[in-house]
Each structure stands twice: as structure tokens, then as C-alpha cells.
Short mmCIF file of C-alpha atoms and ligand atoms in Angstrom, two decimals:
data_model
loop_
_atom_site.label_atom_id
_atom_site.label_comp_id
_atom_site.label_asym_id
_atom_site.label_seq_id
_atom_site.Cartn_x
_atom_site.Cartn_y
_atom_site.Cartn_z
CA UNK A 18 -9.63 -14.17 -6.85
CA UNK A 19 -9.43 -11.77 -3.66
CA UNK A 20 -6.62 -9.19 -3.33
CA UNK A 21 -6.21 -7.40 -0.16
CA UNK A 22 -4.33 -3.91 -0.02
CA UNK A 23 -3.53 -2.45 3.14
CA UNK A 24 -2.26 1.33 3.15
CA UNK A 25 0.84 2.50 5.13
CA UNK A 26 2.28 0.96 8.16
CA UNK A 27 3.18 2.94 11.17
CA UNK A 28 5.51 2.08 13.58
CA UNK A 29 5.27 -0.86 16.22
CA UNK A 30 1.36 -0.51 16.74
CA UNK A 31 0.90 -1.03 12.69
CA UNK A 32 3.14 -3.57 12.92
CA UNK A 33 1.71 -5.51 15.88
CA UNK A 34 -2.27 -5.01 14.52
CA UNK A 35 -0.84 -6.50 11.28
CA UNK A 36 1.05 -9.70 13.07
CA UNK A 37 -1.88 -10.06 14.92
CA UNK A 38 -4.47 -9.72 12.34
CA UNK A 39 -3.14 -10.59 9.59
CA UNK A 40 -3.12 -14.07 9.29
CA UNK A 41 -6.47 -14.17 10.67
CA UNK A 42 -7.95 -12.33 7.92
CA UNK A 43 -5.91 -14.26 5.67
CA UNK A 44 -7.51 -17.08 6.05
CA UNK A 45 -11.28 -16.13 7.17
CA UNK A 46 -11.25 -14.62 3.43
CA UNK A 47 -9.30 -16.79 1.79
CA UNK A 48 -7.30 -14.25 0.23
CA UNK A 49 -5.23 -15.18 -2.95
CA UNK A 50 -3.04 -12.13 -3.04
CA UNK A 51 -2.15 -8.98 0.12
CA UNK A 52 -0.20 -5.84 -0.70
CA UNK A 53 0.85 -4.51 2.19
CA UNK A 54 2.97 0.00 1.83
CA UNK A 55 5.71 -0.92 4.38
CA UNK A 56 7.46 2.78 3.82
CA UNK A 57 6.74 4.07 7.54
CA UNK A 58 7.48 0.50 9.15
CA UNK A 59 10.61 1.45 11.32
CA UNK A 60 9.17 3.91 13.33
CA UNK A 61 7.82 5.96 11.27
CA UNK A 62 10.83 6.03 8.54
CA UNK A 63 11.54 3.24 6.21
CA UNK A 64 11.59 -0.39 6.54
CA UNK A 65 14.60 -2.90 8.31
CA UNK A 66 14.80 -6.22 6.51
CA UNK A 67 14.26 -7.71 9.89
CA UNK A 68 11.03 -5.19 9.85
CA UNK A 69 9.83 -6.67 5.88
CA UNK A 70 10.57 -10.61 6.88
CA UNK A 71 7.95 -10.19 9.97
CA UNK A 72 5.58 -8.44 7.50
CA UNK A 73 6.18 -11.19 4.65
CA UNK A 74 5.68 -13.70 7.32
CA UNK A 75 2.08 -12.49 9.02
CA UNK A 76 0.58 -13.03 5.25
CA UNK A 77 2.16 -10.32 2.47
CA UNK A 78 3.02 -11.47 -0.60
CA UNK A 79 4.57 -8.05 -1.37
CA UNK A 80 5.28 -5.03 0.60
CA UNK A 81 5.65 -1.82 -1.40
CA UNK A 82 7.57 2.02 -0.75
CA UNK A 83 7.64 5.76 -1.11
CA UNK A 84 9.17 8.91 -0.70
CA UNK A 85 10.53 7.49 2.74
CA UNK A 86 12.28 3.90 0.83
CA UNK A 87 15.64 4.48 2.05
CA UNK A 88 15.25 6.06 5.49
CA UNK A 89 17.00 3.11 6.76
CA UNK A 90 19.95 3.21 5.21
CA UNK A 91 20.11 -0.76 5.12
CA UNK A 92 17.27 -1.45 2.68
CA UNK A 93 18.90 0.18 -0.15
CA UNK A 94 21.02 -3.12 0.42
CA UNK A 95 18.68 -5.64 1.19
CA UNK A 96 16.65 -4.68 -1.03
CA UNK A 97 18.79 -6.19 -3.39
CA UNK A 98 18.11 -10.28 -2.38
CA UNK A 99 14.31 -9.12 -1.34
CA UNK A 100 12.06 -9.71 -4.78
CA UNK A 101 8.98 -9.55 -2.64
CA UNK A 102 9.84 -5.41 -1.62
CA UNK A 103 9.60 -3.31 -4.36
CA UNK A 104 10.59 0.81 -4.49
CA UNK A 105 8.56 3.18 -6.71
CA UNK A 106 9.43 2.46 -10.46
CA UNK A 107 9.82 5.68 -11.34
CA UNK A 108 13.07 6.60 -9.43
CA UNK A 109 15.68 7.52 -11.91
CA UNK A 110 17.68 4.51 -13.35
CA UNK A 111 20.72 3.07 -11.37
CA UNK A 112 18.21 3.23 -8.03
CA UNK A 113 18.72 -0.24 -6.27
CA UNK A 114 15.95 -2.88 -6.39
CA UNK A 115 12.97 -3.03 -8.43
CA UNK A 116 9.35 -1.11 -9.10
CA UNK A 117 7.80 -4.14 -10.10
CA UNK A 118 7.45 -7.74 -8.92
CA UNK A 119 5.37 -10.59 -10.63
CA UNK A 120 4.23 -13.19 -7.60
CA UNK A 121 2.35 -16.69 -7.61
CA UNK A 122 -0.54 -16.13 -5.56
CA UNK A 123 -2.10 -18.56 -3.14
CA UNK A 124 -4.59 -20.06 -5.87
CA UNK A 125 -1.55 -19.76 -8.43
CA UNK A 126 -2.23 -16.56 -10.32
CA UNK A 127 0.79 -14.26 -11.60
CA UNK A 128 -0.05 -11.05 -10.10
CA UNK A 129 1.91 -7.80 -10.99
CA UNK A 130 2.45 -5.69 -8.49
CA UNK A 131 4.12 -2.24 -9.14
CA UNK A 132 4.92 0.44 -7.07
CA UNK A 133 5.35 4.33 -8.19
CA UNK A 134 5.56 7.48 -6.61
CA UNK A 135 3.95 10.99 -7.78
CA UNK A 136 4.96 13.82 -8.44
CA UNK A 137 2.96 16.59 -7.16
CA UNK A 138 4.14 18.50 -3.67
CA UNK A 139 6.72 15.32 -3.66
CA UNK A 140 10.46 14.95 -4.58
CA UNK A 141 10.63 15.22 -8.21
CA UNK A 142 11.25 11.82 -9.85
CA UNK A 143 10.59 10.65 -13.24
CA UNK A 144 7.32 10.23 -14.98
CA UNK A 145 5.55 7.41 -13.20
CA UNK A 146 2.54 7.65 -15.95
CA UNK A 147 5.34 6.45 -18.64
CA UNK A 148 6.96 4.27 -15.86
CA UNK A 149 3.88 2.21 -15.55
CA UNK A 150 3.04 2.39 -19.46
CA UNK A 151 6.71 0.14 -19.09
CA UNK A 152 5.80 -1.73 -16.78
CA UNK A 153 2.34 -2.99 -18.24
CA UNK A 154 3.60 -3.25 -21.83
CA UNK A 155 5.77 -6.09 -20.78
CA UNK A 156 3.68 -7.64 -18.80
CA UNK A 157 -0.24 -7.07 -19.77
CA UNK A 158 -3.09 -8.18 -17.74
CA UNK A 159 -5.11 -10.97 -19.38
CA UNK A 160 -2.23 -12.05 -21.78
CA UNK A 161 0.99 -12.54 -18.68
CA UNK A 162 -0.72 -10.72 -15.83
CA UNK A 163 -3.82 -12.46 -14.21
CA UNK A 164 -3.96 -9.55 -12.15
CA UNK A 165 -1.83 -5.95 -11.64
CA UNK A 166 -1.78 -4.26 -8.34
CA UNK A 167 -0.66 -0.33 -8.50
CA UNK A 168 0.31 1.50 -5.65
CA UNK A 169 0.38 5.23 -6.32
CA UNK A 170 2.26 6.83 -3.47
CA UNK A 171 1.41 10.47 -3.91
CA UNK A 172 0.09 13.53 -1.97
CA UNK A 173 -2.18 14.85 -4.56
CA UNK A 174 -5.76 13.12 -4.99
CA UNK A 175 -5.71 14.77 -8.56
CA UNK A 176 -2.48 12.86 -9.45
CA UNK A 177 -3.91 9.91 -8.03
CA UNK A 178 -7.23 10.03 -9.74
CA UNK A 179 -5.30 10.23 -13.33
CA UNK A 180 -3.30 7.62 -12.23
CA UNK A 181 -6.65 5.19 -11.81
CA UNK A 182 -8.24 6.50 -15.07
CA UNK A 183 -5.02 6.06 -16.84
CA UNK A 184 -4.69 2.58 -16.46
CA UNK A 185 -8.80 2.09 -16.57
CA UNK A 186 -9.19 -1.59 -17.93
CA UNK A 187 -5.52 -2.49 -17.75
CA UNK A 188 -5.03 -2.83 -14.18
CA UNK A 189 -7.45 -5.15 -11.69
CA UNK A 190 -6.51 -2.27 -8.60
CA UNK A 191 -5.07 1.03 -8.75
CA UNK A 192 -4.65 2.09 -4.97
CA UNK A 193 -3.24 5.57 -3.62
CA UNK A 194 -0.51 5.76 -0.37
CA UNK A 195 1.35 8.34 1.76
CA UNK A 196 -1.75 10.17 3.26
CA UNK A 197 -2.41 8.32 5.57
CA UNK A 198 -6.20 9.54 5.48
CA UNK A 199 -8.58 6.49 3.73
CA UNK A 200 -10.46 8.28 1.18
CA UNK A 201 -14.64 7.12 1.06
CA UNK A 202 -14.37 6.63 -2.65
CA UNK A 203 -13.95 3.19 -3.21
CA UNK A 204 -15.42 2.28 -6.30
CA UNK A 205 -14.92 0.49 -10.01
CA UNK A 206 -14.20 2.93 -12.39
CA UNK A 207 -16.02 2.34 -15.82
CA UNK A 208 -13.32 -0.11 -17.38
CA UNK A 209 -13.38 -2.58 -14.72
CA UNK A 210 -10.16 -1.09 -12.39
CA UNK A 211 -10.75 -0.87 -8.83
CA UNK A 212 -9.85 2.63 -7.12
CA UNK A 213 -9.10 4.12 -3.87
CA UNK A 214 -7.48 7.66 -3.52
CA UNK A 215 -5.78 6.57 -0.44
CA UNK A 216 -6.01 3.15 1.21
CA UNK A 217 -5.25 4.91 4.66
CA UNK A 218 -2.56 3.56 7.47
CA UNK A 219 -2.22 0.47 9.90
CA UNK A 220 -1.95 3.29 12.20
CA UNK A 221 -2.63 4.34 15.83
CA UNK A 222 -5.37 6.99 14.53
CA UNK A 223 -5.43 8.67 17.79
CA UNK A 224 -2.31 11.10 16.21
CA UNK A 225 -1.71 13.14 13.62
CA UNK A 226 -1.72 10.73 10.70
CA UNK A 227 -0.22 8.10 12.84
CA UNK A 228 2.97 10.15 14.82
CA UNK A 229 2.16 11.79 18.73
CA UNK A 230 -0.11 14.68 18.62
CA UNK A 231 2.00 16.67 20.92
CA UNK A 232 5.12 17.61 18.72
CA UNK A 233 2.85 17.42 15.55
CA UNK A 234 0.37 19.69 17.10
CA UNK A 235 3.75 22.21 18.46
CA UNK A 236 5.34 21.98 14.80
CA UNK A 237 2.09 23.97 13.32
CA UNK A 238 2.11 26.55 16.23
CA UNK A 239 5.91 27.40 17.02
CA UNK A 240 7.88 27.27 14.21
CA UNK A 241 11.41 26.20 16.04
CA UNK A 242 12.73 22.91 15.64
CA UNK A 243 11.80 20.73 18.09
CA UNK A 244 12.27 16.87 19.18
CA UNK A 245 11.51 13.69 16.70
CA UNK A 246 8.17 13.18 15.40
CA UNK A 247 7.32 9.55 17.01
CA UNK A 248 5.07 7.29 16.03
CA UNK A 249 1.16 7.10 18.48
CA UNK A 250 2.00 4.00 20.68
CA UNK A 251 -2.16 3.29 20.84
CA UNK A 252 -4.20 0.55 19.16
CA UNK A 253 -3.53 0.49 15.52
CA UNK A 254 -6.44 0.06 13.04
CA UNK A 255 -5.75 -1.96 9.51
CA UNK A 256 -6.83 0.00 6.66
CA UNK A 257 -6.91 -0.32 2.83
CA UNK A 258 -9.30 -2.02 0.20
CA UNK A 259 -10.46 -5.29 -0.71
CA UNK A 260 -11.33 -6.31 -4.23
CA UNK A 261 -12.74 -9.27 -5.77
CA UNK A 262 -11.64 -10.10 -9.19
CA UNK A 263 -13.08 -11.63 -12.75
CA UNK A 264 -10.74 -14.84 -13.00
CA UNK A 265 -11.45 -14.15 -16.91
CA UNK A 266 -10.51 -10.87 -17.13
CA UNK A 267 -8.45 -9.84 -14.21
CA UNK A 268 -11.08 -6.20 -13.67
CA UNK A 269 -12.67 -6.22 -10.84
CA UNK A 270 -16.29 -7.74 -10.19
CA UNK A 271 -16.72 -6.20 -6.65
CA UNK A 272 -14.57 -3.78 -3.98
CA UNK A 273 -14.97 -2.78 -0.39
CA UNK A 274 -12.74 0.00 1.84
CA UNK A 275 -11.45 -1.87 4.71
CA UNK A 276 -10.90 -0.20 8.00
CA UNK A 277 -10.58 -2.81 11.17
CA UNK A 278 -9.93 -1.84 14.68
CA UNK A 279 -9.95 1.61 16.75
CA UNK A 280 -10.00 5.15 15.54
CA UNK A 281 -12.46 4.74 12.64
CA UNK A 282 -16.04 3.37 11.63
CA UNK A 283 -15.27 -0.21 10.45
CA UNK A 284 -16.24 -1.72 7.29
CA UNK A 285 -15.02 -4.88 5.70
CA UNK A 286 -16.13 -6.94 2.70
CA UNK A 287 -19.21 -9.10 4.77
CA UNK A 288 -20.00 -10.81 1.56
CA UNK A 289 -16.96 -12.54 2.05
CA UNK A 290 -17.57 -13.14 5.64
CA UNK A 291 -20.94 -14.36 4.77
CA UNK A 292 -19.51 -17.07 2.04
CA UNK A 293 -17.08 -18.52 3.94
CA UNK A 294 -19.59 -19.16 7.35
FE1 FE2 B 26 4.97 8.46 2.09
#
């Protein structure tokens, strides 16, 4: 099957290159599963429902969180009646909605897809490596899983790295958020999980990592407060990984980075391109 991840969105640009993308790519690839981080949707800080029902509707089957989940104040409601937006797993119990969702995908997998947060230069929450051990004991790959999606939101690439070795050969794709930056190590690490330190944004790249260079720039020279950091209003670029899976085994057989539109040397996975012409 092929699983599309696509790191943070930012604002209205990320929003509009996904709506308009999106469902393009959707079906040019004839992709079975997309995991979109939602957690900077709303302009910069958390995600509206109105905001995760556009996203659902361009093509995600699941839109994940972070550190920024309940910036608007409404999602820690809606949440609630939205099984297709998950939070990170490893906030402490009691937290509204879930860390982990089990979908049908388009050629009727079950895919897992969980969501956790590190802890490293972040808000200390519990242990997300015993979160996910949770998480994957009740629902392994190959036996109820045809396929687990992790999306390590986390600052550290360390952090990040034990994260994908961790769950080596138990996960099809173990993904790092919250950057913002797409790291240039895509790769299958030895037990058959796909890796990325950090998928990247759907971003206006012309910023600093995806808000107006002005204030960001100011915040690192005076250090007074100043006005809101808003989101770059310029062409967005998509950004993330692509993976194609073993239908036997769940691991992945092949993985590409994927970075699509302004800002940044494209890439995409042209063997898929190339199959479906
Ligand atoms: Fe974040």
C-alpha cells in the first residue's frame, strides 16, 4: 500500500497548498492512507474543527497534534466526536481525546496511527517510549495492524532517532514533527521501519519556519516583547514522506522525502508517477 505523511501545517497558505493539492496527489498516486500534523493549522496555533473538517475533506484520513493541541480552546471539545484527530498519547491520563486511531484505508487496510510528543526542550509529559509500547501491544502490526503510522512531535533529532529504532520492525513509518525543517535522511532503518527526523511544514518557507521574518528576525535581536508572531502569507510548499509498504508484512519496501512547491528543491516518489502514466 502507499502512505503519505505530510509534516506541520501553517496557517492559511498550508492550508490552501493542501486543499489545492491534495486531492490531486491523492489520486495521481493512488494513495491508500495520508497523515496529515494539523497542530499549527489556525494561524499558526492549534486547529478549529471547522479548520480539521476542510483538512479531512481535501484527502486525510487522520490529522495528528503537539505541544500546540489545545491553542484553540475549542478542540479540547471537539475533539471529543472527532476519531479521525488524535493528541499525543503520552499526555497524562484524563487529557480529552485520544493518541491513537485505527482507520480503514482506501484499499481497506486497518492502519494505526498514533501520535506522541517528546520530551526533550518540550513540556514535560509522560513517557511516550512506554506510551507507544501501549499502544502497539494492543494492537500489533501484522497480527491487527496492517500498517502503524507514528508521529513523533519532538524538538530533539536524538529523541526522535530512538524513537525510530525503538519501534524498528514494529511500525511500517516512524515520522518526526514540530521543526518545521525536513531532515535529508529519509531512509529504512534495518528492520523494515521507514524514518524521517522531521517531515518538514506545508509552510510558506520564505519565513522563519513558516511565521513573518520581521518579528521573528526582531525577537532574536531586541529582547522586548513585541507584536504576534504571524504566519508568511506566501506560496506554501507540501512537505513530508512517502512510503510504500510490504502488503505481507506491513515494513516498508521503498520511501521517498516529499517536498512540492516553492521554497525548497522538490522531490517526490517518480516511481509512482511513472506506474500510474
Ligand atoms: Fe509543535
Amino acid at each position: 500500500m502507499r502512505l503519505l505523511f505530510l509534516g506541520d501545517i501553517v496557517g492559511r497558505s498550508g492550508r490552501i497548498a493542501v486543499q489545492e493539492r491534495l486531492p490531486e496527489l491523492r489520486q495521481r498516486w493512488t494513495l491508500d492512507c495520508v497523515v496529515i500534523n494539523g497542530e499549527n493549522a489556525a494561524g499558526g496555533f492549534g486547529i478549529t474543527e471547522a479548520i480539521c473538517e476542510d483538512v479531512l475533506a481535501a484527502g486525510a484520513d487522520v490529522v495528528t497534534l503537539g505541544n500546540h493541541s489545545w491553542d484553540q480552546r475549542e478542540a479540547l471539545v471537539f475533539i471529543e466526536r472527532q476519531p479521525r484527530l488524535i493528541r499525543p498519547a503520552n499526555y497524562p491520563s484524563g487529557t480529552p481525546g485520544r493518541g491513537a486511531t485505527v482507520i480503514e484505508a482506501r484499499n481497506g487496510a486497518r492502519v494505526l496511527v498514533v501520535n506522541l510528543m517528546g520530551r526533550l526542550f518540550m513540556d514535560p509529559l509522560d513517557d511516550p517510549f512506554a506510551a507507544v509500547e501501549r499502544e502497539l501491544s494492543a494492537c500489533p502490526l501484522g497480527e491487527v495492524a496492517d500498517a502503524i503510522i507514528v508521529d513523533m512531535h519532538a524538538e530533539a533529532t536524538s529523541e526522535k532517532l530512538a524513537m525510530g529504532h525503538f519501534l524498528d520492525g514494529r511500525a511500517t513509518l516512524v515520522v518526526g514533527t514540530h521543526t518545521h525543517v525536513p531532515t535529508s535522511d529519509t531512509r529504512i532503518l534495518p528492520a523494515g521501519t521507514a524514518y524521517q527526523s522531521d517531515a518538514g511544514m506545508c509552510g510558506d518557507y520564505d519565513s522563519v519556519l513558516g511565521m513573518q521574518k520581521d518579528e521573528a528576525i526582531r525577537r532574536f535581536i531586541e529582547k522586548t516583547p513585541g507584536s504576534r508572531l504571524e504566519p508568511g502569507l506566501g506560496e506554501a510548499a507540501l512537505s513530508g514522506i512517502a512510503v510504500e509498504t510490504d502488503d505481507l508484512t506491513g515494513l516498508a519496501k521503498a520511501v521517498w522525502p516529499v517536498r512540492l512547491g516553492p521554497g525548497l528543491q522538490e522531490s517526490w516518489p517518480v516511481a509512482w508517477d511513472a506506474r500510474s502514466a
